[in-house]
Short mmCIF file of C-alpha atoms in Angstrom, two decimals:
data_model
loop_
_atom_site.label_atom_id
_atom_site.label_comp_id
_atom_site.label_asym_id
_atom_site.label_seq_id
_atom_site.Cartn_x
_atom_site.Cartn_y
_atom_site.Cartn_z
CA MET W 1 -6.32 -9.67 -0.63
CA LYS W 2 -7.49 -6.87 -2.86
CA LYS W 3 -10.01 -6.81 -5.66
CA MET W 4 -12.36 -3.82 -5.16
CA LEU W 5 -15.02 -6.13 -6.70
CA ARG W 6 -18.68 -5.46 -6.97
CA MET W 7 -19.67 -7.74 -9.86
CA LEU W 8 -22.95 -7.92 -11.81
CA LEU W 9 -26.01 -9.05 -9.92
CA GLY W 10 -26.52 -12.25 -11.94
CA SER W 11 -29.66 -14.13 -11.09
CA MET W 12 -29.63 -13.40 -7.36
CA THR W 13 -32.57 -11.57 -5.87
CA CYS W 14 -31.23 -8.70 -3.80
CA GLY W 15 -33.19 -5.94 -2.13
CA LEU W 16 -36.83 -4.98 -2.12
CA LEU W 17 -36.77 -3.47 -5.58
CA LEU W 18 -35.68 -6.71 -7.24
CA ALA W 19 -38.41 -8.58 -5.45
CA ALA W 20 -40.96 -6.08 -6.73
CA ALA W 21 -39.49 -6.16 -10.22
CA ALA W 22 -39.76 -9.95 -10.33
CA MET W 23 -43.46 -9.63 -9.56
CA THR W 24 -44.19 -6.97 -12.17
CA ALA W 25 -41.77 -8.30 -14.85
CA ALA W 26 -42.36 -5.06 -16.63
CA ALA W 27 -40.55 -2.78 -19.05
CA ALA W 28 -36.82 -2.92 -19.69
CA THR W 29 -34.63 -0.85 -17.40
CA PRO W 30 -32.02 1.58 -18.76
CA ILE W 31 -28.49 1.05 -17.46
CA SER W 32 -27.45 4.35 -15.88
CA SER W 33 -23.81 3.55 -15.18
CA VAL W 34 -21.08 1.04 -15.88
CA GLY W 35 -18.05 0.72 -13.60
CA LEU W 36 -15.05 -1.25 -14.84
CA ASP W 37 -11.58 -1.85 -13.40
CA ILE W 38 -8.47 -2.81 -15.39
CA VAL W 39 -5.83 -2.52 -12.65
CA PRO W 40 -3.76 -5.79 -12.57
CA TYR W 41 -3.85 -6.16 -8.78
CA ASP W 42 -2.57 -9.75 -8.71
CA ALA W 43 0.47 -8.88 -10.80
CA LEU W 44 1.20 -5.79 -8.70
CA ALA W 45 1.41 -8.00 -5.62
CA ASN W 46 4.80 -9.25 -6.83
CA VAL W 47 6.48 -6.07 -8.00
CA GLY W 48 9.94 -4.99 -6.89
CA PRO W 49 12.28 -2.11 -7.68
CA GLY W 50 12.55 -1.70 -11.44
CA SER W 51 9.56 -4.00 -12.14
CA VAL W 52 7.33 -3.27 -15.12
CA ILE W 53 3.83 -4.81 -15.09
CA GLU W 54 1.24 -4.85 -17.86
CA GLY W 55 -2.31 -6.03 -17.64
CA THR W 56 -4.09 -8.75 -19.58
CA GLY W 57 -7.56 -8.94 -21.02
CA ALA W 58 -8.52 -11.02 -17.99
CA ASP W 59 -7.94 -7.98 -15.77
CA ALA W 60 -11.10 -6.30 -17.07
CA ARG W 61 -13.75 -6.67 -14.38
CA ILE W 62 -17.05 -5.11 -13.35
CA VAL W 63 -16.95 -3.15 -10.09
CA ALA W 64 -20.18 -1.12 -10.21
CA GLY W 65 -23.51 -1.15 -11.97
CA SER W 66 -25.87 -3.98 -12.82
CA GLY W 67 -27.82 -5.43 -15.72
CA PHE W 68 -24.86 -6.24 -17.96
CA TRP W 69 -21.81 -8.45 -18.28
CA ILE W 70 -18.45 -8.52 -20.05
CA THR W 71 -18.55 -10.79 -23.12
CA SER W 72 -14.88 -10.38 -24.11
CA ALA W 73 -11.82 -8.25 -23.38
CA GLU W 74 -8.42 -8.01 -25.01
CA ILE W 75 -5.40 -5.74 -25.05
CA SER W 76 -3.38 -4.29 -27.91
CA GLY W 77 -0.32 -2.12 -28.42
CA ASN W 78 1.50 -2.94 -25.18
CA THR W 79 5.28 -2.91 -25.50
CA GLY W 80 6.44 -3.29 -21.92
CA THR W 81 8.01 0.18 -22.03
CA ILE W 82 6.97 2.38 -19.12
CA LYS W 83 6.23 5.47 -21.20
CA ASP W 84 4.32 3.67 -23.99
CA SER W 85 0.55 3.36 -23.64
CA TYR W 86 -1.61 0.42 -24.68
CA ALA W 87 -5.36 -0.22 -24.78
CA TYR W 88 -8.04 -2.57 -23.54
CA THR W 89 -11.00 -3.28 -25.79
CA ILE W 90 -13.93 -4.47 -23.69
CA TYR W 91 -17.29 -5.63 -25.06
CA LEU W 92 -20.36 -5.45 -22.84
CA GLU W 93 -23.80 -6.97 -23.31
CA ALA W 94 -27.00 -5.95 -21.56
CA MET W 95 -28.90 -8.63 -19.64
CA ASP W 96 -32.52 -9.43 -20.42
CA GLY W 97 -34.71 -6.59 -19.19
CA TYR W 98 -31.91 -3.99 -19.39
CA TYR W 99 -30.51 -1.78 -22.14
CA PHE W 100 -27.76 0.78 -22.71
CA THR W 101 -28.54 4.38 -23.68
CA ASN W 102 -26.43 7.21 -25.07
CA ASP W 103 -26.36 8.65 -21.53
CA THR W 104 -25.07 5.49 -19.83
CA VAL W 105 -21.96 6.68 -17.98
CA VAL W 106 -18.97 4.36 -18.43
CA SER W 107 -16.10 4.71 -15.92
CA VAL W 108 -12.88 2.69 -16.11
CA HIS W 109 -10.52 2.66 -13.13
CA GLY W 110 -6.94 2.29 -14.37
CA ALA W 111 -7.55 4.17 -17.64
CA TYR W 112 -6.53 7.73 -18.48
CA GLU W 113 -8.78 7.94 -21.54
CA VAL W 114 -11.93 6.08 -22.61
CA ASP W 115 -13.71 5.84 -25.96
CA THR W 116 -17.15 4.24 -26.20
CA THR W 117 -19.28 2.98 -29.08
CA LEU W 118 -22.94 2.12 -28.54
CA ARG W 119 -23.28 -0.61 -31.16
CA THR W 120 -26.88 -1.45 -30.24
CA MET W 121 -29.04 -0.95 -27.17
CA GLN W 122 -27.79 -4.39 -26.08
CA SER W 123 -24.12 -4.08 -27.02
CA LEU W 124 -21.44 -1.60 -25.94
CA ARG W 125 -17.76 -1.38 -26.93
CA VAL W 126 -15.31 0.29 -24.53
CA ARG W 127 -11.73 1.16 -25.47
CA ALA W 128 -9.65 2.16 -22.44
CA LYS W 129 -6.12 3.56 -22.73
CA THR W 130 -3.59 2.87 -20.00
CA TYR W 131 0.15 2.52 -19.30
CA PRO W 132 2.31 -0.25 -17.85
CA TYR W 133 2.77 -0.02 -14.09
CA TYR W 134 6.31 0.23 -12.79
CA VAL W 135 8.30 0.70 -9.62
CA MET W 136 11.11 3.21 -9.96
CA SER W 137 14.64 1.88 -9.70
CA PRO W 138 16.36 2.67 -6.39
CA VAL W 139 19.08 5.27 -6.15
CA SER W 140 22.56 3.74 -6.42
CA GLY W 141 26.21 4.79 -6.38
CA ILE W 142 25.87 7.31 -3.55
CA VAL W 143 29.23 8.88 -2.72
CA ILE W 144 29.89 11.45 0.01
CA ASN W 145 32.80 13.70 -1.03
CA THR W 146 34.27 15.56 1.95
CA GLU W 147 36.41 17.80 -0.28
CA SER W 148 33.57 19.07 -2.48
CA LYS W 149 31.18 18.82 0.50
CA ARG W 150 28.59 17.10 -1.65
CA ALA W 151 26.79 13.81 -1.92
CA VAL W 152 26.43 12.56 -5.50
CA TRP W 153 24.74 9.49 -6.99
CA THR W 154 23.80 7.87 -10.28
CA PRO W 155 20.76 9.57 -11.88
CA VAL W 156 17.58 7.45 -11.93
CA SER W 157 15.79 7.29 -15.27
CA GLY W 158 12.47 9.12 -15.21
CA ALA W 159 13.09 10.89 -11.88
CA ARG W 160 11.89 14.49 -11.61
CA GLY W 161 14.01 15.01 -8.52
CA TYR W 162 15.12 13.42 -5.27
CA SER W 163 14.24 13.42 -1.59
CA ALA W 164 17.12 12.92 0.84
CA TYR W 165 17.74 12.56 4.55
CA ILE W 166 21.03 13.81 5.99
CA PHE W 167 22.22 12.08 9.15
CA PHE W 168 24.90 13.50 11.48
CA THR W 169 26.11 13.56 15.08
CA ASP W 170 26.67 16.87 16.87
CA ARG W 171 29.57 17.62 19.25
CA TYR W 172 27.53 16.43 22.21
CA GLY W 173 27.06 13.01 20.63
CA THR W 174 23.39 13.56 19.75
CA GLU W 175 22.22 12.06 16.46
CA HIS W 176 20.15 14.16 14.07
CA SER W 177 18.47 13.84 10.69
CA VAL W 178 17.08 16.49 8.35
CA GLN W 179 15.18 16.12 5.10
CA ARG W 180 16.14 17.94 1.93
CA SER W 181 15.05 17.85 -1.71
CA THR W 182 17.01 18.43 -4.88
CA SER W 183 16.28 18.45 -8.60
CA LYS W 184 19.72 17.04 -9.44
CA ALA W 185 21.56 13.82 -8.58
CA GLU W 186 23.61 15.62 -5.97
CA LEU W 187 23.16 17.37 -2.62
CA SER W 188 25.19 20.04 -0.86
CA LEU W 189 26.59 19.05 2.54
CA SER W 190 28.48 22.31 3.17
CA SER W 191 26.40 23.01 6.29
CA TYR W 192 27.57 19.75 7.83
CA ILE W 193 31.17 19.31 6.66
CA GLY W 194 34.07 21.71 7.15
CA THR W 195 34.77 24.98 8.94
CA GLY W 196 32.15 25.89 11.52
CA ALA W 197 30.30 22.60 11.08
CA GLN W 198 31.51 20.39 13.89
CA TYR W 199 29.49 17.32 12.90
CA GLU W 200 30.54 13.70 12.60
CA ASN W 201 29.24 10.47 11.07
CA ILE W 202 27.74 12.21 8.05
CA ASP W 203 25.55 9.94 5.92
CA VAL W 204 22.57 10.29 3.58
CA SER W 205 19.67 8.22 2.30
CA VAL W 206 18.08 9.16 -1.02
CA LYS W 207 14.88 8.32 -2.91
CA ALA W 208 14.02 9.21 -6.52
CA LEU W 209 10.71 11.05 -6.99
CA LYS W 210 8.39 10.23 -9.88
CA GLY W 211 7.36 12.81 -12.43
CA THR W 212 3.99 14.41 -13.14
CA SER W 213 3.23 13.15 -16.66
CA MET W 214 0.23 10.89 -17.26
CA ALA W 215 2.52 7.85 -17.52
CA ASP W 216 3.86 8.65 -14.04
CA HIS W 217 0.38 8.14 -12.57
CA PHE W 218 1.08 4.44 -13.06
CA ALA W 219 4.40 4.54 -11.19
CA ALA W 220 5.40 3.82 -7.59
CA GLU W 221 8.50 5.27 -6.00
CA SER W 222 11.20 3.00 -4.60
CA GLU W 223 12.75 3.10 -1.12
CA TYR W 224 15.26 5.45 0.47
CA VAL W 225 18.76 3.99 0.11
CA PHE W 226 21.85 4.71 2.25
CA SER W 227 25.29 5.39 0.80
CA SER W 228 26.15 1.82 1.83
CA GLY W 229 23.43 0.54 -0.51
CA GLY W 230 21.18 -0.61 2.31
CA VAL W 231 17.52 0.39 2.56
CA ASP W 232 16.52 3.16 4.98
CA TYR W 233 13.48 1.33 6.34
CA GLU W 234 12.66 4.05 8.87
CA HIS W 235 11.78 6.51 6.13
CA SER W 236 10.60 4.09 3.44
CA SER W 237 7.04 2.90 2.96
CA ASP W 238 6.28 -0.74 3.74
CA ASP W 239 4.80 -1.16 0.25
CA TYR W 240 5.35 0.33 -3.18
CA VAL W 241 2.37 2.67 -3.41
CA PHE W 242 0.55 3.48 -6.64
CA ASN W 243 -1.28 6.51 -5.29
CA SER W 244 -2.61 8.32 -8.35
CA ILE W 245 -4.13 5.68 -10.65
CA PRO W 246 -6.71 7.54 -12.76
CA THR W 247 -10.31 6.75 -13.62
CA ALA W 248 -11.63 7.91 -16.99
CA SER W 249 -15.30 8.33 -17.88
CA LYS W 250 -17.43 8.81 -20.96
CA LYS W 251 -21.05 8.36 -21.96
CA ALA W 252 -21.93 5.29 -23.99
CA GLY W 253 -22.99 7.47 -26.90
CA GLY W 254 -19.58 9.17 -26.91
CA GLY W 255 -20.57 12.29 -24.98
CA ALA W 256 -18.34 13.79 -22.33
CA VAL W 257 -19.14 13.36 -18.64
CA ALA W 258 -19.47 16.75 -16.97
CA SER W 259 -17.78 15.62 -13.76
CA ALA W 260 -15.18 12.90 -14.11
CA THR W 261 -14.88 10.10 -11.61
CA THR W 262 -12.09 9.99 -9.12
CA THR W 263 -8.65 8.52 -9.36
CA GLY W 264 -8.02 5.52 -7.15
CA THR W 265 -5.10 4.22 -5.20
CA GLY W 266 -3.32 0.93 -4.76
CA THR W 267 -0.15 -0.62 -3.44
CA ALA W 268 2.29 -3.17 -4.67
CA THR W 269 0.65 -5.71 -2.39
CA GLY W 270 -2.59 -5.20 -4.26
CA THR W 271 -4.32 -3.52 -1.33
CA SER W 272 -6.03 -0.23 -2.07
CA GLN W 273 -5.32 2.43 0.50
CA PRO W 274 -8.21 4.48 1.98
CA SER W 275 -8.19 8.21 1.54
CA SER W 276 -6.24 9.98 4.25
CA GLY W 277 -8.82 11.11 6.74
CA GLY W 278 -11.95 10.34 4.75
CA PRO W 279 -15.22 12.10 5.54
CA GLY W 280 -14.70 14.14 8.65
CA ALA W 281 -11.24 15.32 7.59
CA ALA W 282 -10.62 18.99 6.96
CA ALA W 283 -11.83 20.39 3.65
CA GLN W 284 -9.16 20.68 0.96
CA PRO W 285 -8.42 23.59 -1.37
CA SER W 286 -10.22 23.80 -4.70
CA GLY W 287 -8.61 21.52 -7.27
CA ALA W 288 -6.98 19.27 -4.66
CA ASN W 289 -7.37 15.51 -4.65
CA GLY W 290 -9.56 13.84 -2.04
CA TRP W 291 -12.35 14.83 0.29
CA GLN W 292 -13.88 18.30 0.39
CA GLY W 293 -16.83 19.51 2.38
CA GLY W 294 -18.12 19.61 5.91
CA GLY W 295 -20.98 18.41 8.09
CA ASP W 296 -23.36 16.31 6.02
CA VAL W 297 -22.18 17.66 2.65
CA TRP W 298 -19.13 15.94 1.14
CA SER W 299 -17.61 15.37 -2.29
CA TYR W 300 -14.52 13.52 -3.47
CA PHE W 301 -12.33 15.48 -5.91
CA VAL W 302 -9.48 14.76 -8.30
CA ASN W 303 -8.03 17.80 -10.03
CA GLY W 304 -11.26 19.67 -9.39
CA ASN W 305 -13.58 16.90 -10.65
CA ARG W 306 -16.25 15.32 -8.45
CA ALA W 307 -16.74 11.56 -8.16
CA ILE W 308 -20.16 10.35 -9.35
CA GLY W 309 -21.84 7.03 -8.52
CA TRP W 310 -19.99 4.34 -6.59
CA LEU W 311 -16.45 4.99 -5.38
CA ALA W 312 -14.32 2.19 -3.90
CA LEU W 313 -11.35 3.41 -1.88
CA SER W 314 -10.57 -0.10 -0.66
CA ASP W 315 -12.07 -3.56 -0.62
CA THR W 316 -14.39 -2.59 2.23
CA GLU W 317 -14.62 1.19 1.87
CA TRP W 318 -17.39 2.17 -0.56
CA TYR W 319 -19.19 5.50 -0.97
CA PHE W 320 -21.96 6.68 -3.29
CA PHE W 321 -22.27 10.12 -4.91
CA ASP W 322 -25.33 11.50 -6.69
CA SER W 323 -25.33 13.08 -10.15
CA ASN W 324 -24.14 16.35 -8.62
CA GLY W 325 -21.19 14.65 -6.95
CA LEU W 326 -22.65 14.91 -3.42
CA MET W 327 -22.10 11.95 -1.11
CA LYS W 328 -25.19 10.10 0.08
CA ALA W 329 -25.84 8.79 3.58
CA GLY W 330 -28.60 6.62 5.04
CA TRP W 331 -30.73 4.22 3.00
CA LEU W 332 -29.88 3.93 -0.69
CA SER W 333 -31.66 2.07 -3.51
CA ASP W 334 -29.45 1.39 -6.52
CA GLY W 335 -29.57 -1.21 -9.27
CA GLY W 336 -32.36 -3.17 -7.60
CA CYS W 337 -30.53 -3.44 -4.26
CA ILE W 338 -30.92 -1.70 -0.92
CA TYR W 339 -27.82 -0.38 0.84
CA LEU W 340 -27.13 1.36 4.14
CA LEU W 341 -24.60 4.22 4.21
CA ASN W 342 -23.21 5.36 7.55
CA VAL W 343 -25.00 8.39 9.03
CA ASN W 344 -22.66 8.76 12.02
CA HIS W 345 -19.85 11.31 11.98
CA ASP W 346 -17.30 8.85 13.33
CA GLY W 347 -14.62 9.26 10.66
CA SER W 348 -16.43 7.09 8.11
CA TYR W 349 -19.56 9.13 7.44
CA GLY W 350 -21.24 7.91 4.24
CA LYS W 351 -19.36 4.60 4.11
CA MET W 352 -21.40 1.61 2.93
CA LEU W 353 -22.12 -0.65 5.93
CA THR W 354 -22.03 -4.45 5.87
CA GLY W 355 -22.95 -7.24 8.26
CA LEU W 356 -25.60 -6.93 10.96
CA GLN W 357 -26.75 -3.35 11.50
CA ASN W 358 -29.29 -1.98 13.96
CA VAL W 359 -31.59 0.75 12.61
CA ASN W 360 -34.17 2.21 14.99
CA GLY W 361 -34.26 -0.97 17.05
CA SER W 362 -34.53 -3.41 14.13
CA TRP W 363 -31.70 -5.56 12.80
CA TYR W 364 -30.80 -5.84 9.12
CA TYR W 365 -28.08 -7.82 7.38
CA PHE W 366 -25.98 -6.44 4.51
CA ASN W 367 -23.92 -8.83 2.41
CA GLU W 368 -20.28 -9.15 3.49
CA ALA W 369 -19.25 -11.42 0.61
CA HIS W 370 -17.81 -10.17 -2.70
CA ASP W 371 -20.14 -12.39 -4.70
CA GLY W 372 -21.67 -9.75 -6.96
CA THR W 373 -23.99 -8.20 -4.37
CA TYR W 374 -21.50 -6.86 -1.82
CA GLY W 375 -23.26 -4.55 0.64
CA ALA W 376 -26.79 -5.43 -0.50
CA MET W 377 -29.48 -5.96 2.14
CA TYR W 378 -30.67 -9.54 2.59
CA VAL W 379 -34.36 -10.07 1.81
CA ASN W 380 -36.23 -13.37 2.24
CA ARG W 381 -32.96 -15.17 3.01
CA TYR W 382 -31.21 -16.92 5.86
CA LEU W 383 -28.09 -15.19 7.13
CA PRO W 384 -24.79 -16.98 6.34
CA ASN W 385 -24.18 -19.95 8.64
CA SER W 386 -27.13 -18.95 10.82
CA SER W 387 -30.73 -19.85 11.61
CA LEU W 388 -31.62 -16.14 11.56
CA TYR W 389 -33.83 -15.10 8.65
CA ALA W 390 -34.26 -11.74 6.90
CA GLY W 391 -37.89 -11.26 5.92
CA ALA W 392 -39.49 -9.44 3.01
CA ASP W 393 -38.94 -6.13 4.81
CA GLY W 394 -35.28 -7.00 5.46
CA ILE W 395 -35.73 -7.22 9.22
CA VAL W 396 -33.81 -10.10 10.78
CA ARG W 397 -35.84 -12.31 13.13
#
């Protein structure tokens, strides 16, 4: 279901700029940015509580940029231990008519650190450091002790604390639940058991919370579990959510990128989750993750850093940010393709549009297939499974 793919352009003609470039066949074009993804989405689709998943060299894929391809990719140093990092080594080669420069920005989704070596103008080596993905083990051994007025359970390895729901029935027979948090594998129930607390049917459900180290960015929390051992589905997520997968960036010549690209999100089913709210949501405090801005001016932040270039929040939710980290809207020319970014403040302002779109009374078609030119405007081509034709100006007739 999920791949967040936007592969290299290959030999397809896409957009007005490529058509013009084919006619002029001129000087080589510098590659401004390289977007790679090493998240093992297919493997994450089968995770369960306690699962540990590592990637393979085959997970390295292109998701943004054009004029290059991956020649080889391999991994080294992985041990299968959740707190031990390992590395991808990815070799890129520029296509004919393109070349890498020291300022080519390389971003790798799923990596917390990236090292780059510009071997030649045609060859680039990328070393991306990452961690195994894992789903935290569920809480077990929950015991409610009426004498000590506490609920206790077996500590979960790697947990920084616990979230718990307390369930009880008042003297009128009304059922209630309250949420509490604790840093230890125990929870006081003194307000619900004993003198002055006339409650019955006391029970709890507990979930372990992941930590805040870099390795924990690759973790998903398990479900809430009742004292009986059953899952509290009402308060548990439908999927195991990996909601803080980082993206690391560096220039091809080894220089630092002033504004790092955003972290991404994903779930155990392999489906990336959109940002909560997206453009049009309320601005967030400085340093917070997600959208910040208002009106026509928006940026996407992670720990105070602005996203630059293409940002994929899901398979169909793409945004583009200029070199200052400001989101673009309207017509966009990038990598030889023409794109259309939503100009309407309808909750998806700035989102890349696909399919048939009407602009000032004329119809245009933007590629809906993840074939390497996702979102690109059709030019001099028939629409899929249709007798309609997009002309040299992109207008469908």
